[in-house]
PDB file of C-alpha atoms (C1' of nucleotides) in Angstrom:
ATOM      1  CA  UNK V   1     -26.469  44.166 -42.843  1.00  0.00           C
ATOM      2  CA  UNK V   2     -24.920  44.140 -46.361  1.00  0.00           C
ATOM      3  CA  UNK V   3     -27.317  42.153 -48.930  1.00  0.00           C
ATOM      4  CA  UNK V   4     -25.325  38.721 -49.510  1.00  0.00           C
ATOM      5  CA  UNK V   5     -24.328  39.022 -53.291  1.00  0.00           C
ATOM      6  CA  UNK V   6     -25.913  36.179 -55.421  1.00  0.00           C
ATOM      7  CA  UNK V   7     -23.817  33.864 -57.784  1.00  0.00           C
ATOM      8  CA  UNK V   8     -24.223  31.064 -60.076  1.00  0.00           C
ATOM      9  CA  UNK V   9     -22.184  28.418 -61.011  1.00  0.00           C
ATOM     10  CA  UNK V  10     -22.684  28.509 -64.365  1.00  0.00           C
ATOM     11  CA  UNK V  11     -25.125  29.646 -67.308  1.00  0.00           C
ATOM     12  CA  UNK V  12     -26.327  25.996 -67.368  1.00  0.00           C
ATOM     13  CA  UNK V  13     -27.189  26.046 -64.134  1.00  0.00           C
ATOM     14  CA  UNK V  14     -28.866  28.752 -64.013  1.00  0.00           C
ATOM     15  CA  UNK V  15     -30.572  27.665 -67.066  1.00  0.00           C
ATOM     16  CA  UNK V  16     -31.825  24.099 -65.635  1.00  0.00           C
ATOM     17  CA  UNK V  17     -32.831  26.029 -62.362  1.00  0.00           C
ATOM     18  CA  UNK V  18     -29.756  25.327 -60.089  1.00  0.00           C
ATOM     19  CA  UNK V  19     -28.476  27.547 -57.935  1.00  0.00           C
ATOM     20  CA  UNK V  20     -25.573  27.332 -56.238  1.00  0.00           C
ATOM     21  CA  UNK V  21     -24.566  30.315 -53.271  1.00  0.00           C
ATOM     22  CA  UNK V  22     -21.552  30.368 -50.730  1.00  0.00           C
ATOM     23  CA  UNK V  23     -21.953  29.551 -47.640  1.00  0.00           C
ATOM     24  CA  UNK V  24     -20.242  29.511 -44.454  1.00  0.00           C
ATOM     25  CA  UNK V  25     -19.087  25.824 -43.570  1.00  0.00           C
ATOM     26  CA  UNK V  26     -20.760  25.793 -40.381  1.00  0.00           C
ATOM     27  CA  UNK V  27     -24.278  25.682 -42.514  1.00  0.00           C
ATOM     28  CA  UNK V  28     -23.046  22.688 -44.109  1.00  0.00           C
ATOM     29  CA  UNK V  29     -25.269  19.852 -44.178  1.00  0.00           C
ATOM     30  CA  UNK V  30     -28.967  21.223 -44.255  1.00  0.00           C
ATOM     31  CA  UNK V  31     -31.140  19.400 -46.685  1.00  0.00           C
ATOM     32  CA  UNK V  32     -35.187  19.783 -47.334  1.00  0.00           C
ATOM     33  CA  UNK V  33     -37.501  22.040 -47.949  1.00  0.00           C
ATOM     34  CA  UNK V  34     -37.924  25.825 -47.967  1.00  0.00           C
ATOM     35  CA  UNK V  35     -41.185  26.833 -49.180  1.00  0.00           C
ATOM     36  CA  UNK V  36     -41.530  25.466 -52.650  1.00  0.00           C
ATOM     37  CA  UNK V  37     -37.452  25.010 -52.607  1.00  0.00           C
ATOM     38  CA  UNK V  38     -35.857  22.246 -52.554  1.00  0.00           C
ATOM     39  CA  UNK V  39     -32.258  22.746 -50.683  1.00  0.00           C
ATOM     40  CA  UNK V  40     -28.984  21.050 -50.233  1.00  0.00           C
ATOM     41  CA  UNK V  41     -26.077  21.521 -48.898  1.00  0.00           C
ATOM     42  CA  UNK V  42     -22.627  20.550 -50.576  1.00  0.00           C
ATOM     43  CA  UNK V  43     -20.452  18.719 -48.085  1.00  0.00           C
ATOM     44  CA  UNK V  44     -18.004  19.101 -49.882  1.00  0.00           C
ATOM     45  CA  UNK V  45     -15.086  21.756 -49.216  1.00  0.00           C
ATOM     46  CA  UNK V  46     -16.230  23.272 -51.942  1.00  0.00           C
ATOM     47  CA  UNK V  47     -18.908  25.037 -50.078  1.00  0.00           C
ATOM     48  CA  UNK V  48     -21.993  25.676 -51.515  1.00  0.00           C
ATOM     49  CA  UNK V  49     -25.973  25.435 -51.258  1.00  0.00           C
ATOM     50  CA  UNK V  50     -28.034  24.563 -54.209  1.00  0.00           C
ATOM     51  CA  UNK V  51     -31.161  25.594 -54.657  1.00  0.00           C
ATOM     52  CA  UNK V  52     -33.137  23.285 -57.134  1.00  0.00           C
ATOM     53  CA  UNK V  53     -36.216  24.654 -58.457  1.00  0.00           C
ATOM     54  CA  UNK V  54     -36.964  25.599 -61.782  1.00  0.00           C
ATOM     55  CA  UNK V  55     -38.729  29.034 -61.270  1.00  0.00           C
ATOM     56  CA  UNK V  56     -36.239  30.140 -58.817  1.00  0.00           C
ATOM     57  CA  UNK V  57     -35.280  33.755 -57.858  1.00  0.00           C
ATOM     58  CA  UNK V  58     -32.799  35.647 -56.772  1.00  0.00           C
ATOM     59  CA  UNK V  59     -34.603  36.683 -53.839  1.00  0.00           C
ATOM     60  CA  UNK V  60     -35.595  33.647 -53.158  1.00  0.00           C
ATOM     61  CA  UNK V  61     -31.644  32.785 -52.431  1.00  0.00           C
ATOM     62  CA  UNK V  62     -31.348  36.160 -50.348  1.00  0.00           C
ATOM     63  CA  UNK V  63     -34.061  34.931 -47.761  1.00  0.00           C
ATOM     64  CA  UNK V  64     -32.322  31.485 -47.733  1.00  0.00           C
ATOM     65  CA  UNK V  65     -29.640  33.412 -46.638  1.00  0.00           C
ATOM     66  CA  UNK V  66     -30.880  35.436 -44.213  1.00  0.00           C
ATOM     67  CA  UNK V  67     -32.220  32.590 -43.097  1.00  0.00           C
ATOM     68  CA  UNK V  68     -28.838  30.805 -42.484  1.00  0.00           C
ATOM     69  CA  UNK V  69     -27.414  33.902 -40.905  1.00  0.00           C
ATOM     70  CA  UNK V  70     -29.405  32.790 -38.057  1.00  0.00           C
ATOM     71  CA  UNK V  71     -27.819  30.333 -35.633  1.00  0.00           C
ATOM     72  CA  UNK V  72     -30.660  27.827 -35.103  1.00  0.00           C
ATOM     73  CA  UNK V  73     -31.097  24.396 -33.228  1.00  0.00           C
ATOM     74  CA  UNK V  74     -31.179  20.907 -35.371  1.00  0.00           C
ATOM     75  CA  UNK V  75     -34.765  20.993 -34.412  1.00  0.00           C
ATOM     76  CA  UNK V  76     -35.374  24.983 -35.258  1.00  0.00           C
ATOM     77  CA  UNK V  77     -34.184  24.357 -38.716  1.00  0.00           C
ATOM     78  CA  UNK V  78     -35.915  21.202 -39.467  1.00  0.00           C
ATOM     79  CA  UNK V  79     -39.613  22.741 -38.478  1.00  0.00           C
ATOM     80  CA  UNK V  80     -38.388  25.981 -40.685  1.00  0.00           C
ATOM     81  CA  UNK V  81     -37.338  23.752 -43.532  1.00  0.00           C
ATOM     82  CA  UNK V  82     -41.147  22.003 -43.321  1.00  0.00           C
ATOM     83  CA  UNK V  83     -42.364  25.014 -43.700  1.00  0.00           C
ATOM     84  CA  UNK V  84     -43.598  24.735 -39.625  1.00  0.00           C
ATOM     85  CA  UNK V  85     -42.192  28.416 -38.497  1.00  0.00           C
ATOM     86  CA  UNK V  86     -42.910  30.482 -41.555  1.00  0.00           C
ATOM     87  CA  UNK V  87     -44.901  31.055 -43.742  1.00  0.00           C
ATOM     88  CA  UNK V  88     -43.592  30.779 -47.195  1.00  0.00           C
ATOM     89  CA  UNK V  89     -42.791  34.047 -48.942  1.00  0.00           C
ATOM     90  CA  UNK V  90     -41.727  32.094 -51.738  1.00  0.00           C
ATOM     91  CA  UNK V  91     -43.400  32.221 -55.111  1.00  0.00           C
ATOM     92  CA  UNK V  92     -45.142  28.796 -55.347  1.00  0.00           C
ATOM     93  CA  UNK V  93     -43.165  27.529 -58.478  1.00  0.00           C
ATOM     94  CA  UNK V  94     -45.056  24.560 -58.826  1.00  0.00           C
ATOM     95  CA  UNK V  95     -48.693  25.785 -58.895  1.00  0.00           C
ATOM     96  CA  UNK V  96     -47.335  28.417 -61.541  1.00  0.00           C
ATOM     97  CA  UNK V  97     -45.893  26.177 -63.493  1.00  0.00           C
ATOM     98  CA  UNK V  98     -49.358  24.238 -63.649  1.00  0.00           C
ATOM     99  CA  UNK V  99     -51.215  27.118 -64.590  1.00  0.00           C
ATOM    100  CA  UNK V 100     -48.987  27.410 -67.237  1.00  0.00           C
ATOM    101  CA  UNK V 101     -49.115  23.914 -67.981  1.00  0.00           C
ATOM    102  CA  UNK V 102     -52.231  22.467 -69.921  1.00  0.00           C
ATOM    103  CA  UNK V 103     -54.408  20.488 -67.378  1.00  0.00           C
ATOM    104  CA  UNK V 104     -54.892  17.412 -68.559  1.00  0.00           C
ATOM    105  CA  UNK V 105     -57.527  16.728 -67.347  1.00  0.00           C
ATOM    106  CA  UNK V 106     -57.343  17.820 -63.607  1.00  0.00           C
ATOM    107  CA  UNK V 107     -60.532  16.975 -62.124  1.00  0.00           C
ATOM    108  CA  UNK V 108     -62.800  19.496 -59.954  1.00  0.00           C
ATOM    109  CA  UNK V 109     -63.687  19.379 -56.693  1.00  0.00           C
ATOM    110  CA  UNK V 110     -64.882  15.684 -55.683  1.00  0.00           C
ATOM    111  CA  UNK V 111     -68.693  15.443 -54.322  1.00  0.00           C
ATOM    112  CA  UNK V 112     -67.339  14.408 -50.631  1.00  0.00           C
ATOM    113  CA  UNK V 113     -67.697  14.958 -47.121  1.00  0.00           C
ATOM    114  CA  UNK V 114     -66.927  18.489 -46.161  1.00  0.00           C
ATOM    115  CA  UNK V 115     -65.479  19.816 -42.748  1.00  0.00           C
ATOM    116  CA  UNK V 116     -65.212  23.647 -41.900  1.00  0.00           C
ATOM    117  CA  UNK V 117     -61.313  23.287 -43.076  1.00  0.00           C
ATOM    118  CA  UNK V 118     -62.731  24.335 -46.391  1.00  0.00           C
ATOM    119  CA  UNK V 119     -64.091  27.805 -45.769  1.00  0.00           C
ATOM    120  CA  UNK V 120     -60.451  28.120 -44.110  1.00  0.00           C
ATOM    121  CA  UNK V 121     -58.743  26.465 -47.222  1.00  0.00           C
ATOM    122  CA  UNK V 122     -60.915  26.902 -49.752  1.00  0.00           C
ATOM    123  CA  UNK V 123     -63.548  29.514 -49.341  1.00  0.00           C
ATOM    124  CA  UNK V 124     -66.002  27.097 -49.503  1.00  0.00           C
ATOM    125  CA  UNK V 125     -69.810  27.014 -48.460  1.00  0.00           C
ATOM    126  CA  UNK V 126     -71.016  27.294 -45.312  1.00  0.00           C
ATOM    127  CA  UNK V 127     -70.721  23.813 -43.963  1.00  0.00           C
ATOM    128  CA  UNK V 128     -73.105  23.994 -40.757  1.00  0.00           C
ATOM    129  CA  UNK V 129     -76.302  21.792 -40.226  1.00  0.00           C
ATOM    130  CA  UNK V 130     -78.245  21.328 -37.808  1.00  0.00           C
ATOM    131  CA  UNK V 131     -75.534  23.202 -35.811  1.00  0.00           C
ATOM    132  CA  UNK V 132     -72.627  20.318 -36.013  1.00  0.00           C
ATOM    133  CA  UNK V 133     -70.170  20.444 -38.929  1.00  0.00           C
ATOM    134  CA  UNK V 134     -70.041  17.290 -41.235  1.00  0.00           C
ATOM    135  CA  UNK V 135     -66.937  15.413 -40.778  1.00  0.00           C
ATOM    136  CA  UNK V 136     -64.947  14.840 -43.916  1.00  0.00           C
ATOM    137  CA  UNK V 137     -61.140  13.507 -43.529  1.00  0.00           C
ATOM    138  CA  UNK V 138     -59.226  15.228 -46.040  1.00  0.00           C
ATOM    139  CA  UNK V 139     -58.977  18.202 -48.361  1.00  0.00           C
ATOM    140  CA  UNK V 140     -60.026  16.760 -52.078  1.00  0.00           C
ATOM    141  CA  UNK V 141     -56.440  17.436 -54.042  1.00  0.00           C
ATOM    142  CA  UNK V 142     -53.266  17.242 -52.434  1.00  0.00           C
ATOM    143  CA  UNK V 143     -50.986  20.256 -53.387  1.00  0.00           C
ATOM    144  CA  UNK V 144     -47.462  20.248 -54.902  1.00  0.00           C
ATOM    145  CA  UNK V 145     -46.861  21.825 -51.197  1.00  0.00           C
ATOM    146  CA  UNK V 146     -48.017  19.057 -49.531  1.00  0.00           C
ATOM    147  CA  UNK V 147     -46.657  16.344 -51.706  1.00  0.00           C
ATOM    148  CA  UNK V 148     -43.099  17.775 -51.510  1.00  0.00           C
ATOM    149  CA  UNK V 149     -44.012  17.475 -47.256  1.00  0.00           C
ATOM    150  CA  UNK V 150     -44.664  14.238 -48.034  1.00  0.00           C
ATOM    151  CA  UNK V 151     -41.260  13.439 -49.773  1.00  0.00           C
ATOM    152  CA  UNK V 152     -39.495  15.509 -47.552  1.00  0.00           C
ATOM    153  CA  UNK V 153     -40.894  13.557 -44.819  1.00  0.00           C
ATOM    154  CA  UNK V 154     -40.323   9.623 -46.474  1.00  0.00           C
ATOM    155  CA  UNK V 155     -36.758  10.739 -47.056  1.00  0.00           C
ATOM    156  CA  UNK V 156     -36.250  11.858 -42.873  1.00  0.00           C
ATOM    157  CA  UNK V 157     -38.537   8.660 -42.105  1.00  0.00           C
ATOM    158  CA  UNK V 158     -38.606   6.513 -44.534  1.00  0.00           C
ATOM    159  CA  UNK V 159     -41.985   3.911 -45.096  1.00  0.00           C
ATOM    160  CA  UNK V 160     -44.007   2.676 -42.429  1.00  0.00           C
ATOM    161  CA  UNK V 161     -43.898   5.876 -40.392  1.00  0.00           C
ATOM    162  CA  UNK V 162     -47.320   7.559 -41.263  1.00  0.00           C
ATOM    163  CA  UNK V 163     -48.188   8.924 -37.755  1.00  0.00           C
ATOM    164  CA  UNK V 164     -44.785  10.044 -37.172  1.00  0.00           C
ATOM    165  CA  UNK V 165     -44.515  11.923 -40.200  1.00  0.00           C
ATOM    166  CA  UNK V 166     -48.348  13.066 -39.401  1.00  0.00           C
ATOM    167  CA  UNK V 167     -47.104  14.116 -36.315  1.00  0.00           C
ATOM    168  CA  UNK V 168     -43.844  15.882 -37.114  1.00  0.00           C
ATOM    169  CA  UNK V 169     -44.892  17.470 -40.635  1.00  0.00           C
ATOM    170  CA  UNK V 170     -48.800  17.767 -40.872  1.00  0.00           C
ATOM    171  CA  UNK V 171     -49.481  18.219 -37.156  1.00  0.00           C
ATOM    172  CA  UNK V 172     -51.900  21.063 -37.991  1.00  0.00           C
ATOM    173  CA  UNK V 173     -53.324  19.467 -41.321  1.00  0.00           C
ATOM    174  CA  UNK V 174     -56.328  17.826 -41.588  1.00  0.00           C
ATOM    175  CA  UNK V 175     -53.995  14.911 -43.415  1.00  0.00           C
ATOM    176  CA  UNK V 176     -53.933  11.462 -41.944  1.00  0.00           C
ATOM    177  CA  UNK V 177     -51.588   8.802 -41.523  1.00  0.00           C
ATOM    178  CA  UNK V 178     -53.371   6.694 -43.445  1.00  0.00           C
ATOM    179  CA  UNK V 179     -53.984   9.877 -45.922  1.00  0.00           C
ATOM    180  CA  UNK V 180     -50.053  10.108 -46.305  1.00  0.00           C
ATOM    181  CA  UNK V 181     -49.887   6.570 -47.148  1.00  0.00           C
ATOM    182  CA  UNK V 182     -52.575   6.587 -49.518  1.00  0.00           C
ATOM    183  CA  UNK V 183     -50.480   9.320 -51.251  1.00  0.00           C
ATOM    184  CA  UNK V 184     -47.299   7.862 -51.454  1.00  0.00           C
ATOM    185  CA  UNK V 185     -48.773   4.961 -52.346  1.00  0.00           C
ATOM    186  CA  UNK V 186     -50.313   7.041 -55.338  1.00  0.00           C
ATOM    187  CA  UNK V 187     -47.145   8.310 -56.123  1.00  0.00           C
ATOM    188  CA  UNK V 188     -45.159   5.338 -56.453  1.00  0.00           C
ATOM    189  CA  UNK V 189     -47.968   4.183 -59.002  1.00  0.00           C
ATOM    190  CA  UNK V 190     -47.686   7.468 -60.999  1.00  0.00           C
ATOM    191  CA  UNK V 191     -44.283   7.767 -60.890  1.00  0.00           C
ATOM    192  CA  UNK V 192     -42.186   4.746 -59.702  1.00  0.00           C
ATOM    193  CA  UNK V 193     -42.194   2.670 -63.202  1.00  0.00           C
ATOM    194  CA  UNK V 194     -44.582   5.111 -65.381  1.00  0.00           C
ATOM    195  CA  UNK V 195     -47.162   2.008 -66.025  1.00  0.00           C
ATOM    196  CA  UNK V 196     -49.822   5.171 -65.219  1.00  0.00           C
ATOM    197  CA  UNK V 197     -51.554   5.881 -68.787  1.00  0.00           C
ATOM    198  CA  UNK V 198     -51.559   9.530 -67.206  1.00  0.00           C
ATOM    199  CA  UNK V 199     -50.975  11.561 -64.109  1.00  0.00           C
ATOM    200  CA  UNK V 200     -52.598  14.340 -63.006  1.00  0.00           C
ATOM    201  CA  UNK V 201     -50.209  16.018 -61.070  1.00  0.00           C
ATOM    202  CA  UNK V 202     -47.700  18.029 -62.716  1.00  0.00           C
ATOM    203  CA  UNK V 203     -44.632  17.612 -60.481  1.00  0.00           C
ATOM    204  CA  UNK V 204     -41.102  19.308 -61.008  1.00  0.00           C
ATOM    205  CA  UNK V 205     -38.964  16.557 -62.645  1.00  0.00           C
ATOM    206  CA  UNK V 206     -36.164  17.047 -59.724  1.00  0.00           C
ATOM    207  CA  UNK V 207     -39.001  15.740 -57.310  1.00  0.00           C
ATOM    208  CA  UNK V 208     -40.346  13.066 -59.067  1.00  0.00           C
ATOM    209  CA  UNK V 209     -36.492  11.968 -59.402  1.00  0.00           C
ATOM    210  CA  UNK V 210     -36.526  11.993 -55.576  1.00  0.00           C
ATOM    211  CA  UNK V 211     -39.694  10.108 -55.652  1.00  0.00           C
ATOM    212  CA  UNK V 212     -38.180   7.657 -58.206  1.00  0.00           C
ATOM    213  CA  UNK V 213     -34.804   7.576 -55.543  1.00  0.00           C
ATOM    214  CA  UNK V 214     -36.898   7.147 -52.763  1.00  0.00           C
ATOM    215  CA  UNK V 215     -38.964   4.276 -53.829  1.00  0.00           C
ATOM    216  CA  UNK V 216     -35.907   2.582 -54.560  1.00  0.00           C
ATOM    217  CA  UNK V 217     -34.075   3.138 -50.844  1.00  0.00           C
ATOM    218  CA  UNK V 218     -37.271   2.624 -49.762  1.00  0.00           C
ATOM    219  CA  UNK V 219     -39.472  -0.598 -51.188  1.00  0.00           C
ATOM    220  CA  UNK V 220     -42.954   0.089 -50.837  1.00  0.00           C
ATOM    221  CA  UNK V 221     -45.522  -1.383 -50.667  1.00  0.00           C
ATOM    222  CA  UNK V 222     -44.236  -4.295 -48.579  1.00  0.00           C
ATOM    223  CA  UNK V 223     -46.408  -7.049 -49.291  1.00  0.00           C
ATOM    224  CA  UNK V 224     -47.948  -8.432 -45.777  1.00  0.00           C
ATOM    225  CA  UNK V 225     -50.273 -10.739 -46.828  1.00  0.00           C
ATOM    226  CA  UNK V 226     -49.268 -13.856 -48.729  1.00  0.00           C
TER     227      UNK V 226
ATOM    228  C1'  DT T   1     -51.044   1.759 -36.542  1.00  0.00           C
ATOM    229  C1'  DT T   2     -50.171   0.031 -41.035  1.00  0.00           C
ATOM    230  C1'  DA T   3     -50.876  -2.541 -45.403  1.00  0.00           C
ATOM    231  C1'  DG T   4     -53.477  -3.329 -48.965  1.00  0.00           C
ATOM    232  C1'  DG T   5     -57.820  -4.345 -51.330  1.00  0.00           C
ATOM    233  C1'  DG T   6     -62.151  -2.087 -52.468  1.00  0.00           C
ATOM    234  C1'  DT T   7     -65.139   1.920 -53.773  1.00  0.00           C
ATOM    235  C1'  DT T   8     -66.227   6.217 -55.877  1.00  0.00           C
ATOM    236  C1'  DA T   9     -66.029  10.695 -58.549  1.00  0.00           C
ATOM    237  C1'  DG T  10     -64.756  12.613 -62.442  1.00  0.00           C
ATOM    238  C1'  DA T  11     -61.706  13.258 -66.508  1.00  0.00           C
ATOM    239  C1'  DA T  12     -59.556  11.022 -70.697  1.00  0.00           C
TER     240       DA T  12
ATOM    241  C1'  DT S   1     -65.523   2.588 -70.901  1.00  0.00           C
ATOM    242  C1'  DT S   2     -61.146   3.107 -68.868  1.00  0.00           C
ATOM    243  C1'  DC S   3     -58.200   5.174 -65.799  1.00  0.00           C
ATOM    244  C1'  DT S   4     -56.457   8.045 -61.867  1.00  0.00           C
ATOM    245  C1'  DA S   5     -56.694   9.957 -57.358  1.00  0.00           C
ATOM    246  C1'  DA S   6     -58.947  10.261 -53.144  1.00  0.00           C
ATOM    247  C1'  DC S   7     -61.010   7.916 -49.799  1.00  0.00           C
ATOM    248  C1'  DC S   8     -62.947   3.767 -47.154  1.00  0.00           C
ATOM    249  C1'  DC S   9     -62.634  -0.576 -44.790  1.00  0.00           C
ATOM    250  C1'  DT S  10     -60.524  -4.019 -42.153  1.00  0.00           C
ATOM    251  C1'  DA S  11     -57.158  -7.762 -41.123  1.00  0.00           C
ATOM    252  C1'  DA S  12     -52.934  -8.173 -38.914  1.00  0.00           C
TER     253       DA S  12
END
DNA sequence: TTAGGGTTAGAA
DNA sequence: TTCTAACCCTAA
């Protein structure tokens, strides 16, 4: 099949990371995540499917092509745009741009419980004694992967949902419900109204604007007790 | 199951 | 010492 040719809108797109490709109108409509790319579709008639991520690449548009050639289901699409059926060939933008970035600060690996995720994850220690693995709940540091989930997720779900986002877009991670909440609820403090002195996580600027748009469709916390 | 306060590790 | 992020605890 003949490589789809590659286009951009304009040089100040393609100098603020946005890429825009034709599409065919039956494609219209997708929106999430692709790897580290974040992906909507015009609805427009002026057809179109922006790709916003500031580390972008060409190639990266030819697999998200390739990827549309493909007549999937609702449901197909949705686990491929979590990143659920593939694994993501895509540079991870966001860790590169930290490692460019100074860390302010970023903090090592916490002194906590350990589970045998983290010679899976992490290349960790043996975590064996006395023949049982210790349980520990979570992985330390959530990654920009996992926090875009996250968003991805609150913008399908909204607030409230923890186990069914859990269940629909961390089935396999050793993330809980109440690990999701914690996070957004992290989020919302580091991002929502900038009160935070500092953050730690160096998130692309068109996420934390869908944070920032998310927090305000969806009010969180919602105070219970009086 | 969720909300939200409390605790802790580690960096600023 | 202060602050953030991860994690814990528990009432509802």
């Amino acid at each position: 099949m003949e490589q789809p040719e590659i286009s951009f809108c304009s040089p100040e797109m393609e100098q603020t990371g946005l890429f825009w490709l034709p599409v065919e109108e039956a494609e219209q409509g997708l929106d999430g995540l692709l790897g580290d790319l974040q992906l909507s579709l015009a609805s427009s008639t002026a057809c179109g499917l922006q790709m916003e991520n500031y580390r972008a690449r060409d190639d990266d548009a030819v697999l998200i092509l390739k990827l549309l050639e493909e007549p999937r289901d609702e449901a197909d699409l949705d686990e491929w745009l979590s990143g659920g059926l593939h694994e993501s060939p895509l540079q991870d933008t966001v860790s590169h741009h930290q490692m460019e970035c100074r860390r302010s600060g970023r903090r090592g690996t916490r002194k906590r419980r350990t589970s045998p995720w983290d010679t899976l994850f992490f290349g960790g220690i043996p975590l064996r004694r006395a023949g049982k693995y210790i349980t520990r709940k979570n992985n330390s540091h959530w990654t920009a992967k996992e926090v875009k989930l996250l968003v991805h997720g609150v913008s399908k779900f909204g607030v409230g949902r923890w186990s069914k986002l859990k269940k629909k877009y961390f089935k396999t991670s050793v993330r809980t419900a109440v690990n999701l909440k914690d996070k957004w609820r992290n989020l919302l403090r580091a991002y929502q109204k900038n009160i935070q002195k500092y953050t730690l996580l160096d998130l692309e600027p068109p996420l934390v604007e869908q944070i920032r748009k998310l927090a305000v469709k969806h009010p969180y916390p919602k105070r219970r007790h009086s």
